[in-house]
Amino acid sequence: MTSQRVGGRGAATGTTYSFKVVLLGEGCVGKTSLVLRYCENKFNDKHITTLQASFLTKKLNITGKRVNLAIWDTAGQERFHALGPIYYRDSNGAVLVYDVTDEDSFQKVKNWVKELRKMLGNDICLCIVGNKIDLDKDRHVSVEDAESYAESVGAKHYHTSAKLNKGIEELFLDLCKRMMETAQAEERAKGNGASQSAATRRGVQIVDDEPQATPAGGCCSSG
Amino acid sequence: GGFFQISSSESHTKMLQAYQSLEPGDFPGFLKILRSPPSQRLQSRCTAFLNTMKAYHDLPVQKQSDLVQDFYQSFAEHFRSFPEAQVTEIMEHVEKLIMTRLHKWVFCHDSCDDEQKDLALQRRIRSLNWITAQMLSVPFPNEKIPVTGDPFLTAITAIIEMDAKRAPQDKLACVSKCCQHIFEALAVSSSEPANADDFLSGLVYVLLKANPPRLHSNMQYMIRFGLPHSLMAGETGYYFTNLSCAVAFIEKLDGPALNLSPEDFESYMRGQRAPSIAAKRHQVARDTQSLLEELQGRHQKLHQGVDDLSVQLQNWVQDVHSQIDEATAQFTKAQVEITAQAEVSQLASDQGQHTEGDDEDHSASALHDHHGAPEDERLYQDLHKNQQ
C-alpha cells in the first residue's frame, strides 16, 4: 500500500514517481555487477570508488515523467532467508537474478517468487533475469523453461550480461514503465473515491491534493 | 468578514514565503520563523498540541503515537503547495521540535513492555558474546590488526550513541552513521563494493559487539514517533530496515546460521566451550609470537653488532701491527743510523749511545698499549648497548 504513498505522488500533475525495487539472487549470480553496471556503468572496474552496492539509486525521465528508482539489495544467504519479508515491505518491483549456467540459482529464484507473491500479491512487478549470457555455451537453464516459468507466475523474463552490458538498460526501463502503469491504475482507483477513509497515519507524509484513500492494512485490494 | 478573509490569506502567503526561504537543516532558522507574527497560528497549534500531549501522557503509547502522526499530517497540510523535498525539510524540523519535548513522556512508556524487551534483547546479545566475525562470515582483515584495533569500532560507537539522542531523526542519523562506517570497515578487507550479505553480516557483528543500550525501545520510538517516510524509503529507510533485519536475525539465531551443529551451538551457549577463551589464548600465542619475532630481530642486530665489532677489532689489531711494524722499521732505521753514527763517533772514540736506543724501544710499545685501552672500552660499551 505504500507504493501509492511513496510512489504515487501526483502522477497526474506530472511530478515525480519514487519506486522501491528489491534485488534478489544468490551470491555468485552477478547481481552486484548488474546494478553497478546499471547505476554507475562500471564492470570489474579498478576505478570503482563506490564502497557499496547495497543501496543504489537512479534518476530517469520516462515520457516526460521523472522517476526516482531506489534499488535495495537483499541478503540472499540461506541463513538470512527468514528476513525476506522485512525487506520486501512496500516494494514496487523485484529483480530476481539467476546465473544461466547454474540450475540451482534458478531454483532459488522460484522460491523467492512464491514468497513475494504470497506477501505482496499482484501489486509488485516481477522481473526474472538470466544473467551471464556471455557464458551461453555453458548454459544449464534452458531459455524455454525460464520464459515459460516467468509467464506462468506473471513475471517478465530478461537475458542480461553485466560483462558485455547487454539487456540491462532495457530490463530496468521496462520495469519502470510497468511500475508507472501500476501506480497510475491505483491512482485512478483512488480517484473513483471508492473508499475515502481517513488518511492512514503511517506515512502520508507526502501531501497530495487528491484525497488519500489508503485503507489501513488493506494492501491487496487494489491490484 | 470579507476584509478579514483577505488579510488572513495575505498573512498566509507571507508565512509561506518565510518558510520557502528556509535553508536546509537550519533548525534555529525554523524556530525563528515559527515564532514570527505571520506564523502565529502554526506556533499556537504546536504549543496546544504539546500541552495536550502532556495532559494525556498516561494514554497508551500506541494512542500517543497516533496523535503525533496525525499532528504531523495535518501540519504538513499547510505546505501542500510546496515541493515534496521542502515539505520533508519542514516536517523534520517539526518532528525535532515536538519530539525533543515529548521524549521524556513517551520514550520506553509504562503502558508497554519495552523495558522488559530491552532487557531480554540485552541478555540475548550478551549470551552471544562468543560469536566471532569469522563465524558470521564478516569480511575481516586477516593480518595482525594495528593499534587502531577493530575496524568496526567507529560503527560500534555510532550505534551506542543513538540512545543519547532525543529526536527520532537524530537517532536515525546515528543508525546511518553506523552503517556508513560499516561500509568503510568492509572496504578495508575487500576491494569489491559491499553487497547486502556483507553489510547485514557486518551490522549483526556490530550489534553483538556494541550491545546498544535500550535498542528495542529506541527502534520502537523511531517507528512510533519518527517521520514514516524516512524509516521506509531512501537511504535512511534502507539502513533502518537492515537494522530491523539484524535484530530479527539475532533474536532467532541458531547453530546452522553460524555453520555450527546444534550441539556445538548449545555448548557455546552454556559456556562449556568458550571460543572467547580460545580466542584469548590464540591472542596470547600471537602476542608471544610477535614478541619472539621482535626478540629475533634484536638478536640479529646484536649479531651484526658483534660482527662489526670483530671487524673493527681486526682492523685495530692490523693497525696496531702495522704501527708496530712501522715502529720496528723506524727503530731498525734508527738503529742503522745510530750504528752508523756510532761508527762515526767510534772514530771519535766514545761509546754509551747504544744503551739509550734500547730504552727508546720500550717506551714506544708502552705508548701503543696505552692508546689501545680506551678504544677497547668503547667497543664493549657498543656491544652492551646492542644487547639491551
Coordinates of C-alpha atoms in Angstrom, one line a residue, chain B residues 125-275:
Chain B
I125 CA 23.2 -10.3 22.9
R126 CA 25.3 -10.8 26.0
S127 CA 24.7 -14.6 25.7
L128 CA 26.0 -14.4 22.2
N129 CA 29.3 -12.6 23.0
W130 CA 31.3 -15.7 21.9
I131 CA 30.4 -15.2 18.3
T132 CA 33.3 -14.1 16.2
A133 CA 33.4 -12.1 12.9
Q134 CA 34.6 -15.3 11.3
M135 CA 31.5 -17.3 12.4
L136 CA 29.3 -14.6 10.9
S137 CA 31.4 -14.6 7.7
V138 CA 32.1 -10.9 8.1
P139 CA 34.9 -9.8 5.8
F140 CA 37.6 -9.0 8.4
P141 CA 41.3 -8.1 8.0
N142 CA 43.4 -11.3 8.2
E143 CA 46.7 -9.7 9.2
K144 CA 47.5 -8.5 12.6
I145 CA 45.3 -5.5 13.3
P146 CA 47.4 -2.5 14.2
V147 CA 47.0 -0.4 17.3
T148 CA 43.8 1.1 15.8
G149 CA 42.1 -2.2 16.6
D150 CA 38.7 -3.4 15.4
P151 CA 37.9 -1.7 12.1
F152 CA 34.3 -1.7 13.1
L153 CA 34.9 0.4 16.2
T154 CA 33.6 3.6 14.8
A155 CA 30.4 1.9 13.8
I156 CA 30.1 0.4 17.3
T157 CA 30.5 3.8 18.8
A158 CA 27.9 5.4 16.5
I159 CA 25.2 2.9 17.3
I160 CA 25.8 3.2 21.1
E161 CA 25.4 7.0 20.7
M162 CA 21.9 6.5 19.4
D163 CA 20.4 6.2 22.9
A164 CA 21.7 9.7 23.9
K165 CA 19.7 11.5 21.1
R166 CA 16.1 12.6 21.7
A167 CA 14.6 13.4 18.3
P168 CA 13.8 10.3 16.2
Q169 CA 15.7 11.7 13.2
D170 CA 18.8 12.2 15.3
K171 CA 18.6 8.6 16.4
L172 CA 18.2 7.6 12.8
A173 CA 21.2 9.7 11.9
C174 CA 23.2 7.6 14.3
V175 CA 22.0 4.4 12.6
S176 CA 23.0 5.9 9.2
K177 CA 26.4 6.9 10.5
C178 CA 26.9 3.4 12.0
C179 CA 26.0 1.8 8.6
Q180 CA 28.3 4.1 6.6
H181 CA 31.2 3.2 9.0
I182 CA 30.4 -0.5 8.4
F183 CA 30.8 0.0 4.6
E184 CA 34.2 1.8 5.3
A185 CA 35.3 -1.1 7.5
L186 CA 34.2 -3.7 4.9
A187 CA 36.2 -1.8 2.3
V188 CA 39.4 -2.4 4.4
S189 CA 39.2 -6.2 3.7
S190 CA 37.7 -6.2 0.2
S191 CA 38.2 -4.3 -3.0
E192 CA 34.7 -5.2 -4.2
P193 CA 31.8 -2.9 -3.2
A194 CA 29.9 -4.5 -0.3
N195 CA 26.7 -6.3 -1.1
A196 CA 23.7 -6.8 1.2
D197 CA 25.0 -10.1 2.6
D198 CA 28.4 -8.5 3.6
F199 CA 26.6 -5.4 5.0
L200 CA 24.0 -7.3 7.1
S201 CA 26.7 -9.6 8.5
G202 CA 28.7 -6.6 9.4
L203 CA 25.7 -5.0 11.1
V204 CA 25.0 -8.1 13.1
Y205 CA 28.6 -8.2 14.2
V206 CA 28.5 -4.5 15.3
L207 CA 25.2 -5.0 17.2
L208 CA 26.7 -8.1 19.0
K209 CA 29.9 -6.1 19.9
A210 CA 28.1 -2.9 20.9
N211 CA 25.0 -4.3 22.7
P212 CA 23.5 -0.8 22.3
P213 CA 21.5 0.4 25.3
R214 CA 17.7 0.2 25.1
L215 CA 17.9 -1.0 21.5
H216 CA 14.3 -2.2 21.3
S217 CA 12.9 1.0 22.9
N218 CA 14.9 3.2 20.6
M219 CA 13.7 1.4 17.5
Q220 CA 10.1 1.4 18.7
Y221 CA 10.4 5.1 19.5
M222 CA 11.6 5.8 16.0
I223 CA 8.7 3.7 14.5
R224 CA 6.1 5.3 16.6
F225 CA 7.2 9.0 16.6
G226 CA 9.5 9.4 13.6
L227 CA 8.6 10.5 10.1
P228 CA 7.4 7.3 8.4
H229 CA 8.9 8.2 5.0
S230 CA 12.5 8.4 6.4
L231 CA 12.1 5.0 8.0
M232 CA 10.8 3.3 5.0
A233 CA 12.3 4.9 2.0
G234 CA 15.6 6.2 0.8
E235 CA 19.0 5.5 2.2
T236 CA 17.9 6.0 5.8
G237 CA 15.0 3.7 5.2
Y238 CA 17.4 1.1 3.8
Y239 CA 19.6 1.3 6.9
F240 CA 16.7 1.2 9.3
T241 CA 15.3 -1.9 7.5
N242 CA 18.6 -3.6 7.8
L243 CA 18.7 -2.7 11.5
S244 CA 15.3 -4.4 11.9
C245 CA 16.7 -7.4 9.9
A246 CA 19.8 -7.7 12.1
V247 CA 17.8 -7.6 15.3
A248 CA 15.4 -10.3 14.0
F249 CA 18.4 -12.4 13.0
I250 CA 20.0 -12.0 16.4
E251 CA 16.7 -13.0 18.2
K252 CA 16.3 -16.2 16.1
L253 CA 20.0 -17.1 15.6
D254 CA 20.8 -20.8 15.9
G255 CA 23.7 -23.1 15.1
P256 CA 23.2 -23.6 11.4
A257 CA 23.1 -19.8 10.9
L258 CA 26.7 -19.9 12.1
N259 CA 27.7 -23.1 10.4
L260 CA 27.7 -24.9 13.7
S261 CA 26.0 -28.1 14.7
P262 CA 23.0 -27.6 17.1
E263 CA 25.1 -29.4 19.8
D264 CA 28.1 -27.1 19.4
F265 CA 25.8 -24.1 19.5
E266 CA 24.2 -25.3 22.7
S267 CA 27.5 -25.9 24.4
Y268 CA 28.7 -22.5 23.3
M269 CA 25.6 -21.0 24.8
R270 CA 26.1 -22.9 28.1
G271 CA 29.6 -21.6 28.2
Q272 CA 31.1 -25.0 28.1
R273 CA 33.0 -24.2 25.1
A274 CA 34.3 -20.7 25.2
P275 CA 35.8 -19.7 22.0

